[in-house]
Coordinates of C-alpha atoms in Angstrom, one line a residue:
Chain A
X1 CA 0.0 0.0 0.0
X2 CA 2.7 2.4 1.0
X3 CA 5.0 1.4 -1.9
X4 CA 2.0 1.9 -4.2
X5 CA 1.5 5.4 -3.2
X6 CA 5.2 6.1 -3.2
X7 CA 5.8 4.9 -6.7
X8 CA 3.1 7.2 -8.0
X9 CA 4.7 10.2 -6.3
X10 CA 7.8 9.7 -8.5
X11 CA 6.2 8.8 -11.8
X12 CA 3.1 11.0 -11.4
X13 CA 4.4 14.3 -12.8
X14 CA 5.9 12.6 -15.9
X15 CA 2.8 10.5 -16.4
X16 CA 0.5 13.5 -16.2
X17 CA 2.7 15.5 -18.6
X18 CA 2.9 12.7 -21.2
X19 CA -0.8 12.1 -20.8
X20 CA -1.5 15.7 -21.7
X21 CA 1.1 16.3 -24.3
X22 CA 1.3 12.9 -26.0
X23 CA -1.7 10.7 -25.4
X24 CA -4.4 13.4 -25.7
X25 CA -2.9 14.7 -29.0
X26 CA -2.7 11.1 -30.4
X27 CA -6.3 10.5 -29.3
X28 CA -7.1 13.8 -31.1
X29 CA -5.6 12.4 -34.3
X30 CA -7.7 9.2 -34.0
X31 CA -10.8 11.4 -33.3
X32 CA -10.1 13.7 -36.3
X33 CA -9.7 10.7 -38.6
X34 CA -13.2 9.5 -38.0
X35 CA -15.0 12.9 -38.2
X36 CA -15.9 15.0 -41.1
X37 CA -15.2 18.7 -41.6
X38 CA -18.4 19.5 -39.7
X39 CA -17.3 17.4 -36.7
X40 CA -19.8 14.6 -37.1
X41 CA -18.7 10.9 -37.1
X42 CA -17.8 9.7 -40.5
X43 CA -15.5 7.3 -42.1
X44 CA -15.3 9.4 -45.3
X45 CA -11.6 10.1 -44.9
X46 CA -10.8 6.4 -45.0
X47 CA -13.1 5.8 -48.0
X48 CA -11.5 8.7 -49.8
X49 CA -8.0 7.4 -49.0
X50 CA -8.5 3.9 -50.2
X51 CA -10.1 5.1 -53.5
X52 CA -7.2 7.6 -54.0
X53 CA -4.5 6.5 -56.4
X54 CA -2.1 8.9 -54.8
X55 CA -2.5 7.2 -51.4
X56 CA -2.3 3.7 -52.8
X57 CA 0.9 4.6 -54.7
X58 CA 2.4 6.2 -51.6
X59 CA 1.5 3.2 -49.5
X60 CA 3.3 0.9 -52.0
X61 CA 6.3 3.3 -52.2
X62 CA 6.6 3.4 -48.5
X63 CA 6.7 -0.3 -48.1
X64 CA 9.1 -0.7 -51.0
X65 CA 11.5 1.9 -49.8
X66 CA 11.4 0.8 -46.2
X67 CA 12.1 -2.8 -46.9
X68 CA 14.7 -2.2 -49.5
X69 CA 16.5 0.4 -47.3
X70 CA 16.5 -1.9 -44.4
X71 CA 18.0 -4.8 -46.4
X72 CA 20.7 -2.5 -47.9
X73 CA 21.5 -1.4 -44.4
X74 CA 21.8 -5.0 -43.3
X75 CA 24.1 -5.8 -46.2
X76 CA 26.4 -2.9 -45.3
X77 CA 26.0 -2.9 -41.6
X78 CA 26.8 -6.6 -41.1
X79 CA 30.5 -6.3 -42.1
X80 CA 30.9 -3.5 -39.7
X81 CA 29.3 -5.5 -36.8
X82 CA 31.6 -8.4 -37.8
X83 CA 34.6 -6.2 -37.8
X84 CA 33.8 -4.7 -34.4
X85 CA 33.1 -8.1 -32.9
X86 CA 36.6 -9.3 -33.8
X87 CA 38.3 -6.4 -32.0
X88 CA 39.6 -6.4 -28.5
X89 CA 37.2 -4.4 -26.2
X90 CA 39.6 -1.4 -26.3
X91 CA 39.9 -1.3 -30.0
X92 CA 36.2 -1.9 -30.3
X93 CA 35.5 1.2 -28.3
X94 CA 37.7 3.2 -30.6
X95 CA 36.2 1.8 -33.8
X96 CA 32.8 2.3 -32.2
X97 CA 33.3 6.1 -32.4
X98 CA 33.3 5.8 -36.2
X99 CA 29.8 4.4 -36.0
X100 CA 28.6 6.7 -33.1
X101 CA 29.7 10.0 -34.7
X102 CA 27.5 9.5 -37.8
X103 CA 24.8 8.1 -35.6
X104 CA 24.7 11.4 -33.6
X105 CA 25.1 13.6 -36.7
X106 CA 22.0 15.6 -37.5
X107 CA 20.0 14.1 -40.4
X108 CA 20.0 17.5 -41.9
X109 CA 23.7 17.7 -42.1
X110 CA 23.8 14.3 -43.9
X111 CA 21.0 15.4 -46.2
X112 CA 22.9 18.5 -47.1
X113 CA 26.1 16.6 -47.6
X114 CA 24.3 14.2 -50.0
X115 CA 22.8 17.1 -52.0
X116 CA 26.4 18.3 -52.4
X117 CA 27.8 14.8 -53.1
X118 CA 25.2 13.4 -55.4
X119 CA 24.0 16.4 -57.5
X120 CA 24.5 16.5 -61.3
X121 CA 27.6 18.7 -60.8
X122 CA 28.2 17.1 -57.4
X123 CA 31.5 15.8 -56.0
X124 CA 30.8 12.1 -56.9
X125 CA 30.1 13.1 -60.5
X126 CA 33.2 15.3 -60.6
X127 CA 35.2 12.4 -59.3
X128 CA 33.8 10.0 -61.8
X129 CA 34.4 12.5 -64.6
X130 CA 38.0 12.9 -63.5
X131 CA 38.6 9.1 -63.3
X132 CA 36.9 8.4 -66.6
X133 CA 38.2 11.4 -68.4
X134 CA 34.8 12.3 -69.8
X135 CA 31.9 14.4 -68.4
X136 CA 29.8 12.2 -66.2
X137 CA 26.4 13.5 -65.0
X138 CA 24.7 10.6 -63.4
X139 CA 21.3 11.4 -62.0
X140 CA 21.7 10.4 -58.3
X141 CA 19.6 13.1 -56.6
X142 CA 15.9 13.7 -56.4
X143 CA 15.2 10.1 -57.3
X144 CA 14.9 6.6 -55.7
X145 CA 18.7 6.2 -55.7
X146 CA 19.2 9.4 -53.6
X147 CA 16.5 8.3 -51.1
X148 CA 18.1 4.8 -50.8
X149 CA 21.6 6.2 -50.3
X150 CA 20.4 8.7 -47.7
X151 CA 18.2 6.2 -45.8
X152 CA 20.8 3.4 -45.8
X153 CA 23.4 5.7 -44.6
X154 CA 21.2 6.8 -41.7
X155 CA 20.0 3.2 -40.8
X156 CA 23.4 1.4 -40.7
X157 CA 24.1 2.1 -37.0
X158 CA 20.7 0.8 -36.1
X159 CA 21.7 -2.6 -37.7
X160 CA 25.2 -2.6 -36.3
X161 CA 24.1 -2.3 -32.6
X162 CA 21.8 -5.4 -32.4
X163 CA 23.9 -7.5 -34.8
X164 CA 27.0 -6.7 -32.8
X165 CA 25.3 -7.7 -29.6
X166 CA 24.3 -11.1 -31.2
X167 CA 27.8 -11.7 -32.5
X168 CA 29.4 -10.9 -29.1
X169 CA 27.0 -13.4 -27.4
X170 CA 28.4 -16.3 -29.5
X171 CA 30.5 -18.7 -27.5
X172 CA 34.1 -18.3 -28.6
X173 CA 34.9 -22.0 -28.1
X174 CA 32.6 -22.8 -31.0
X175 CA 35.0 -21.1 -33.3
X176 CA 38.0 -22.9 -31.8
X177 CA 36.2 -26.2 -32.0
X178 CA 35.2 -25.7 -35.7
X179 CA 38.7 -24.6 -36.6
X180 CA 40.2 -27.7 -34.9
X181 CA 37.8 -29.8 -36.9
X182 CA 39.3 -28.2 -40.0
X183 CA 36.5 -25.8 -41.1
X184 CA 37.6 -22.9 -43.3
X185 CA 36.6 -19.3 -42.6
X186 CA 33.6 -19.3 -45.1
X187 CA 32.2 -22.5 -43.7
X188 CA 32.6 -21.2 -40.1
X189 CA 30.8 -18.0 -41.1
X190 CA 27.9 -19.7 -42.8
X191 CA 27.5 -22.6 -40.3
X192 CA 28.2 -20.8 -37.0
X193 CA 28.5 -17.0 -37.2
X194 CA 25.5 -16.2 -39.5
X195 CA 22.9 -18.6 -38.0
X196 CA 23.8 -17.6 -34.4
X197 CA 23.6 -13.9 -35.2
X198 CA 20.1 -14.2 -36.7
X199 CA 18.2 -12.9 -33.7
X200 CA 20.2 -9.7 -34.0
X201 CA 19.7 -9.6 -37.7
X202 CA 15.9 -10.0 -37.3
X203 CA 15.7 -7.4 -34.6
X204 CA 17.8 -5.0 -36.7
X205 CA 15.9 -5.5 -39.9
X206 CA 12.5 -5.2 -38.2
X207 CA 13.3 -2.1 -36.3
X208 CA 14.9 -0.3 -39.3
X209 CA 12.0 -1.2 -41.5
X210 CA 9.5 0.1 -39.0
X211 CA 11.6 3.2 -38.5
X212 CA 11.8 3.8 -42.3
X213 CA 8.0 3.7 -42.6
X214 CA 7.9 7.1 -40.8
X215 CA 10.8 8.8 -42.6
X216 CA 10.1 12.4 -43.6
X217 CA 13.2 14.5 -44.1
X218 CA 15.2 12.2 -46.5
X219 CA 12.4 11.5 -49.0
X220 CA 11.5 15.2 -48.9
X221 CA 15.0 16.4 -49.5
X222 CA 16.6 13.7 -51.6
X223 CA 13.7 12.1 -53.4
X224 CA 11.7 13.1 -56.4
X225 CA 7.9 13.2 -57.0
X226 CA 7.8 9.4 -57.3
X227 CA 9.4 8.9 -53.8
X228 CA 6.7 10.5 -51.6
X229 CA 6.3 8.5 -48.4
X230 CA 3.4 8.4 -46.0
X231 CA 4.9 11.1 -43.7
X232 CA 5.2 13.4 -46.7
X233 CA 1.6 12.8 -47.5
X234 CA 0.6 13.7 -44.0
X235 CA 2.6 16.9 -44.3
X236 CA 1.0 17.6 -47.7
X237 CA -2.6 17.2 -46.3
X238 CA -1.8 19.1 -43.2
X239 CA -0.1 22.2 -44.6
X240 CA -0.9 22.3 -48.3
X241 CA -4.6 21.3 -48.5
X242 CA -5.4 21.8 -44.8
X243 CA -7.4 18.6 -45.0
X244 CA -6.8 17.5 -41.4
X245 CA -9.3 14.6 -41.6
X246 CA -7.3 13.0 -44.4
X247 CA -4.0 13.7 -42.7
X248 CA -5.3 12.1 -39.5
X249 CA -6.6 9.0 -41.3
X250 CA -3.1 8.5 -42.8
X251 CA -1.6 9.0 -39.4
X252 CA -3.8 6.4 -37.9
X253 CA -3.0 3.9 -40.7
X254 CA 0.7 4.5 -40.3
X255 CA 0.4 4.0 -36.5
X256 CA -1.6 0.8 -37.1
X257 CA 1.1 -0.6 -39.4
X258 CA 3.9 0.3 -37.0
X259 CA 2.0 -1.2 -34.0
X260 CA 1.3 -4.4 -35.9
X261 CA 4.9 -4.7 -36.8
X262 CA 6.0 -4.1 -33.2
X263 CA 3.5 -6.8 -31.9
X264 CA 4.9 -9.2 -34.6
X265 CA 8.4 -8.5 -33.6
X266 CA 7.6 -9.1 -29.9
X267 CA 5.9 -12.4 -30.8
X268 CA 8.9 -13.4 -32.9
X269 CA 11.3 -12.6 -30.1
X270 CA 9.3 -14.6 -27.6
X271 CA 9.2 -17.5 -30.1
X272 CA 12.9 -17.2 -30.8
X273 CA 13.9 -17.1 -27.1
X274 CA 12.1 -20.3 -26.2
X275 CA 14.6 -22.5 -24.4
X276 CA 15.3 -25.0 -27.2
X277 CA 18.8 -25.9 -26.1
X278 CA 19.1 -27.8 -22.7
X279 CA 22.0 -26.5 -20.6
Chain B
X1 CA 58.5 -28.3 -39.0
X2 CA 55.4 -29.6 -40.9
X3 CA 53.1 -28.3 -38.1
X4 CA 54.5 -24.8 -38.4
X5 CA 54.1 -25.0 -42.2
X6 CA 50.4 -26.0 -42.0
X7 CA 50.0 -23.4 -39.3
X8 CA 51.3 -20.9 -41.9
X9 CA 48.6 -22.0 -44.4
X10 CA 45.9 -21.5 -41.8
X11 CA 47.3 -18.1 -41.0
X12 CA 47.4 -17.1 -44.6
X13 CA 43.9 -18.2 -45.0
X14 CA 42.9 -16.3 -41.9
X15 CA 44.7 -13.3 -43.2
X16 CA 43.0 -13.5 -46.6
X17 CA 39.5 -13.7 -45.2
X18 CA 40.4 -11.2 -42.4
X19 CA 41.6 -8.9 -45.2
X20 CA 38.4 -9.2 -47.2
X21 CA 36.4 -8.6 -44.0
X22 CA 38.4 -5.5 -43.1
X23 CA 38.2 -4.1 -46.6
X24 CA 34.4 -4.4 -46.6
X25 CA 34.3 -2.8 -43.1
X26 CA 36.6 0.1 -44.2
X27 CA 34.4 0.7 -47.2
X28 CA 31.2 1.0 -45.0
X29 CA 32.9 3.1 -42.3
X30 CA 33.9 5.5 -45.1
X31 CA 30.3 5.5 -46.5
X32 CA 28.8 6.4 -43.1
X33 CA 31.4 8.9 -42.2
X34 CA 31.8 10.8 -45.5
X35 CA 28.6 12.8 -45.3
X36 CA 29.4 13.8 -41.7
X37 CA 33.0 14.8 -42.5
X38 CA 32.8 16.3 -46.0
X39 CA 30.9 19.3 -44.7
X40 CA 34.0 20.4 -42.8
X41 CA 36.3 21.1 -45.8
X42 CA 33.3 22.5 -47.8
X43 CA 32.6 24.9 -45.0
X44 CA 36.1 26.4 -45.4
X45 CA 35.7 26.9 -49.1
X46 CA 34.4 30.1 -50.7
X47 CA 30.7 30.5 -51.4
X48 CA 31.1 30.9 -55.1
X49 CA 31.6 27.4 -56.4
X50 CA 31.7 23.9 -55.2
X51 CA 35.1 22.3 -55.4
X52 CA 36.7 19.7 -53.3
X53 CA 39.2 20.2 -51.8
X54 CA 38.5 23.9 -51.7
X55 CA 41.0 25.9 -53.8
X56 CA 41.2 28.7 -51.3
X57 CA 40.7 28.1 -47.6
X58 CA 38.6 30.9 -46.1
X59 CA 36.4 31.6 -43.1
X60 CA 33.9 33.5 -45.4
X61 CA 31.0 31.2 -44.8
X62 CA 31.4 31.4 -41.0
X63 CA 31.6 35.2 -41.3
X64 CA 28.3 35.1 -43.3
X65 CA 26.7 32.8 -40.8
X66 CA 27.6 34.9 -37.7
X67 CA 26.5 38.1 -39.4
X68 CA 23.2 36.7 -40.6
X69 CA 20.4 37.7 -38.3
X70 CA 17.9 34.9 -39.4
X71 CA 20.5 32.2 -39.0
X72 CA 21.7 33.5 -35.6
X73 CA 18.2 33.9 -34.4
X74 CA 17.4 30.3 -35.3
X75 CA 20.5 29.1 -33.5
X76 CA 19.6 31.0 -30.4
X77 CA 16.0 29.8 -30.6
X78 CA 17.2 26.2 -30.8
X79 CA 19.6 26.7 -27.9
X80 CA 16.8 28.2 -25.8
X81 CA 14.3 25.5 -26.6
X82 CA 16.9 22.7 -26.0
X83 CA 18.0 24.1 -22.7
X84 CA 14.5 24.6 -21.3
X85 CA 13.5 21.2 -22.7
X86 CA 16.5 19.5 -21.0
X87 CA 15.7 21.1 -17.6
X88 CA 11.9 20.3 -17.7
X89 CA 12.5 16.7 -18.9
X90 CA 15.1 16.2 -16.1
X91 CA 12.6 17.5 -13.6
X92 CA 9.9 15.0 -14.5
X93 CA 12.1 12.3 -16.0
X94 CA 14.6 11.6 -13.2
X95 CA 12.0 10.9 -10.5
X96 CA 10.0 8.8 -13.0
X97 CA 13.0 6.7 -13.9
X98 CA 13.7 6.1 -10.2
X99 CA 10.0 5.3 -9.5
X100 CA 9.8 2.8 -12.4
X101 CA 12.9 0.9 -11.4
X102 CA 12.3 0.8 -7.6
X103 CA 8.6 0.5 -7.1
X104 CA 5.8 -1.8 -8.0
X105 CA 2.4 -0.3 -8.4
X106 CA -0.8 -1.1 -10.3
X107 CA -0.8 0.3 -13.8
X108 CA 3.0 0.3 -14.0
X109 CA 3.1 -1.4 -17.4
X110 CA 0.7 1.2 -18.8
X111 CA 2.7 4.1 -17.3
X112 CA 5.8 2.6 -18.9
X113 CA 4.1 2.3 -22.2
X114 CA 2.9 5.9 -22.1
X115 CA 6.3 7.2 -21.1
X116 CA 8.1 5.3 -23.8
X117 CA 5.4 6.0 -26.5
X118 CA 7.3 8.9 -28.1
X119 CA 10.0 6.5 -29.2
X120 CA 7.5 3.9 -30.5
X121 CA 5.0 6.2 -32.3
X122 CA 6.2 7.6 -35.7
X123 CA 7.3 11.1 -35.2
X124 CA 5.1 12.4 -38.0
X125 CA 2.0 11.1 -36.1
X126 CA 3.2 12.8 -33.0
X127 CA 3.8 16.0 -34.9
X128 CA 0.3 15.9 -36.5
X129 CA -1.3 15.3 -33.1
X130 CA 0.5 18.1 -31.4
X131 CA -0.2 20.4 -34.3
X132 CA -4.0 19.7 -34.2
X133 CA -4.1 19.9 -30.4
X134 CA -1.9 22.9 -30.0
X135 CA -3.7 24.9 -32.7
X136 CA -6.9 24.3 -30.8
X137 CA -5.2 25.6 -27.7
X138 CA -3.8 28.4 -29.8
X139 CA -0.1 27.8 -28.9
X140 CA 1.1 26.7 -32.3
X141 CA 4.1 28.9 -33.2
X142 CA 5.0 29.8 -29.6
X143 CA 8.1 28.8 -27.8
X144 CA 6.1 27.3 -25.0
X145 CA 4.2 25.0 -27.3
X146 CA 7.5 23.9 -28.8
X147 CA 9.2 23.3 -25.5
X148 CA 6.2 21.3 -24.2
X149 CA 6.2 19.2 -27.3
X150 CA 10.0 18.7 -27.3
X151 CA 9.9 17.8 -23.6
X152 CA 7.3 15.0 -24.2
X153 CA 9.4 13.7 -27.1
X154 CA 12.7 13.8 -25.3
X155 CA 11.7 12.3 -22.0
X156 CA 12.0 8.6 -23.0
X157 CA 15.4 9.1 -24.6
X158 CA 16.7 10.6 -21.3
X159 CA 14.9 8.1 -19.1
X160 CA 16.6 5.1 -20.9
X161 CA 19.9 6.5 -19.7
X162 CA 18.8 7.3 -16.2
X163 CA 17.0 4.1 -15.7
X164 CA 20.1 2.2 -16.6
X165 CA 21.9 4.2 -14.0
X166 CA 19.3 3.5 -11.3
X167 CA 19.4 -0.3 -12.0
X168 CA 23.1 -0.3 -11.1
X169 CA 22.5 1.3 -7.7
X170 CA 22.6 -0.8 -4.6
X171 CA 19.1 -0.6 -3.0
X172 CA 20.7 -1.5 0.4
X173 CA 22.1 2.1 0.6
X174 CA 18.6 3.6 0.3
X175 CA 17.3 1.0 2.7
X176 CA 20.0 1.8 5.3
X177 CA 19.3 5.5 5.1
X178 CA 15.6 4.9 5.6
X179 CA 16.3 2.7 8.7
X180 CA 18.4 5.5 10.1
X181 CA 15.4 7.7 9.9
X182 CA 16.0 9.6 6.7
X183 CA 12.8 10.9 5.1
X184 CA 11.8 9.9 1.5
X185 CA 13.1 13.2 0.1
X186 CA 16.3 13.1 2.0
X187 CA 17.0 9.6 0.6
X188 CA 16.2 10.7 -2.9
X189 CA 18.3 13.9 -2.8
X190 CA 21.2 12.8 -0.6
X191 CA 21.6 9.2 -1.4
X192 CA 20.1 8.5 -4.8
X193 CA 20.9 11.6 -6.9
X194 CA 24.6 11.9 -6.0
X195 CA 25.3 8.3 -7.1
X196 CA 23.5 9.0 -10.4
X197 CA 25.7 11.9 -11.5
X198 CA 27.3 10.3 -14.5
X199 CA 24.0 9.0 -15.9
X200 CA 22.2 12.3 -15.2
X201 CA 24.9 14.2 -17.2
X202 CA 24.7 11.7 -20.0
X203 CA 20.9 11.9 -19.9
X204 CA 20.9 15.7 -20.0
X205 CA 23.3 15.7 -23.0
X206 CA 21.1 13.2 -24.7
X207 CA 18.0 15.3 -24.1
X208 CA 19.7 18.4 -25.2
X209 CA 21.0 16.9 -28.5
X210 CA 17.7 15.2 -29.4
X211 CA 15.8 18.5 -28.8
X212 CA 18.5 20.6 -30.6
X213 CA 18.4 18.3 -33.7
X214 CA 14.7 17.6 -33.8
X215 CA 13.2 18.8 -37.1
X216 CA 9.8 17.1 -37.8
X217 CA 7.8 18.3 -34.7
X218 CA 9.4 21.7 -35.0
X219 CA 8.6 21.9 -38.7
X220 CA 4.9 21.5 -37.8
X221 CA 4.9 23.8 -34.7
X222 CA 7.2 26.8 -35.4
X223 CA 6.2 30.1 -36.9
X224 CA 8.6 32.5 -38.6
X225 CA 9.4 34.1 -35.3
X226 CA 10.2 30.8 -33.5
X227 CA 12.0 28.9 -36.3
X228 CA 14.6 26.5 -34.9
X229 CA 17.9 25.8 -36.5
X230 CA 16.9 22.4 -38.0
X231 CA 13.7 23.9 -39.5
X232 CA 15.8 26.7 -41.0
X233 CA 18.2 24.2 -42.4
X234 CA 15.4 22.0 -43.7
X235 CA 13.7 24.8 -45.6
X236 CA 17.1 26.2 -46.8
X237 CA 18.2 22.8 -48.2
X238 CA 14.8 22.5 -49.8
X239 CA 14.6 25.9 -51.4
X240 CA 17.8 27.8 -51.8
X241 CA 20.8 25.7 -50.7
X242 CA 22.6 28.6 -49.1
X243 CA 26.3 27.9 -48.9
X244 CA 26.0 29.0 -45.2
X245 CA 24.5 25.6 -44.5
X246 CA 28.0 24.2 -44.9
X247 CA 29.3 26.2 -42.0
X248 CA 26.2 25.3 -39.9
X249 CA 26.7 21.7 -40.7
X250 CA 30.4 21.7 -39.8
X251 CA 29.5 23.2 -36.4
X252 CA 26.9 20.6 -35.9
X253 CA 29.3 17.8 -36.8
X254 CA 31.7 19.2 -34.2
X255 CA 28.9 19.2 -31.7
X256 CA 28.0 15.6 -32.4
X257 CA 31.7 14.6 -32.1
X258 CA 32.0 16.3 -28.7
X259 CA 28.8 14.7 -27.6
X260 CA 30.0 11.3 -28.8
X261 CA 33.3 11.6 -26.9
X262 CA 31.5 12.6 -23.7
X263 CA 29.0 9.8 -24.0
X264 CA 31.8 7.2 -24.6
X265 CA 33.7 8.6 -21.6
X266 CA 30.7 8.4 -19.3
X267 CA 29.6 4.9 -20.3
X268 CA 32.8 2.9 -20.3
X269 CA 30.9 -0.3 -20.0
X270 CA 28.6 0.1 -22.9
X271 CA 26.3 -2.8 -23.8
X272 CA 28.7 -3.4 -26.8
X273 CA 31.4 -4.6 -24.4
X274 CA 29.9 -8.0 -24.4
X275 CA 30.9 -9.2 -20.9
X276 CA 28.3 -11.7 -20.0

């Protein structure tokens, strides 16, 4: 009884604050999504969304970009995690800074850097022109390529952390045993390292995919008209057309997708962590 | 002799695959670091043309930045919002972190979910909600509306750090102080908080940087008179790509580097250390 009350004294202020400044606004989004301009209950926004080609295309684009960006980040992040896992703790801490500095760098700094790097007369094209000896002007900005580069760059640390944790949890004696039995490095990798790191891979891929679904800045700054994602559509309806009901309906759908993915991830984790190996 | 020869073969093999692994890793390290670092040489180039490395090294862009009223106003606004946000989020977040780790009470799971929701909910949905709600309260475009929103957004980031710190504390110390007749507040302020200093500092830095860098919520909530630096950068990249952004970006990169070093120093036993 006493502990009950005491707990509330500590968490009370934060709870009240988050209730007022987070839960109520979210409830307001849900409420707005099921009302019409006059304030009466109506599912018209959802009807309009699902009969709108723009929305359907955006939904498809969002899924495509999110999954692809997440897989690209996995392909690039895994070697870094592997490299970090092989270091001594001291060296690992030093190399870790190389991941942490970009992780902490503002997304706007990176977006700006990519507009400078990937533009038609940008540094990458200049470099390619210099190497090839002819004028190269590859279109790498304001298209899908630019979005993928920007998002992959942003997401890699979010893959590295969980995969590294998985790799470090692998019992070192397994490597020694397999080496003694004559396994070569590729075999060791595919039979031991990769399978045992799958929990981290799954966690990383799921969280980066979910994170990507809500991306706003990168598709807006590095993408073209064909690369509009759900967040950009919310922004469009909120600020351009002032159609708050539509914006809210998209918000609710986005929230639904993310919640569903989180529940699935949780179930997968529970299933994965079932004690299958007796001690 | 033959054993050392075969050992040599294994080593060469190990070296080969190790070399491939390291080469791949170096390539990806470069990929994630280049956008962060490239802004530094660019910021010392002139504003006229884009060349790398810059032909002439100058401080022109920094001069332009520091003499530009709109840019300086947005920097000051961001500093102001981030400082107040950090203070308010510490005031409500530190006790909450302690309460969640130390006490059991009904509804704890729901409270936890509510307090962590800003991390779980897509930031665009949060921004939309705050925009709709705060326009009804008529505080959209005000500093107070922005601070309240940033505080709600930042609290879980800071709490993760502080909660990790509380978990490492020995409850016996608090128990002993209570037995000796210390009141609840004496225990919290004299026993708990002093032990938490490193995580509090890390949490405060975390909160500050998340608020200082936050762009989507601020994009929805600021007016021309309360524009924060990220919002100014966002619209500048979108519309005019002013070369001054290079100087701003270089300063932000320096900030994240400083932050990163401090966070590494204060958390020597990061989860990446892998000690079971």
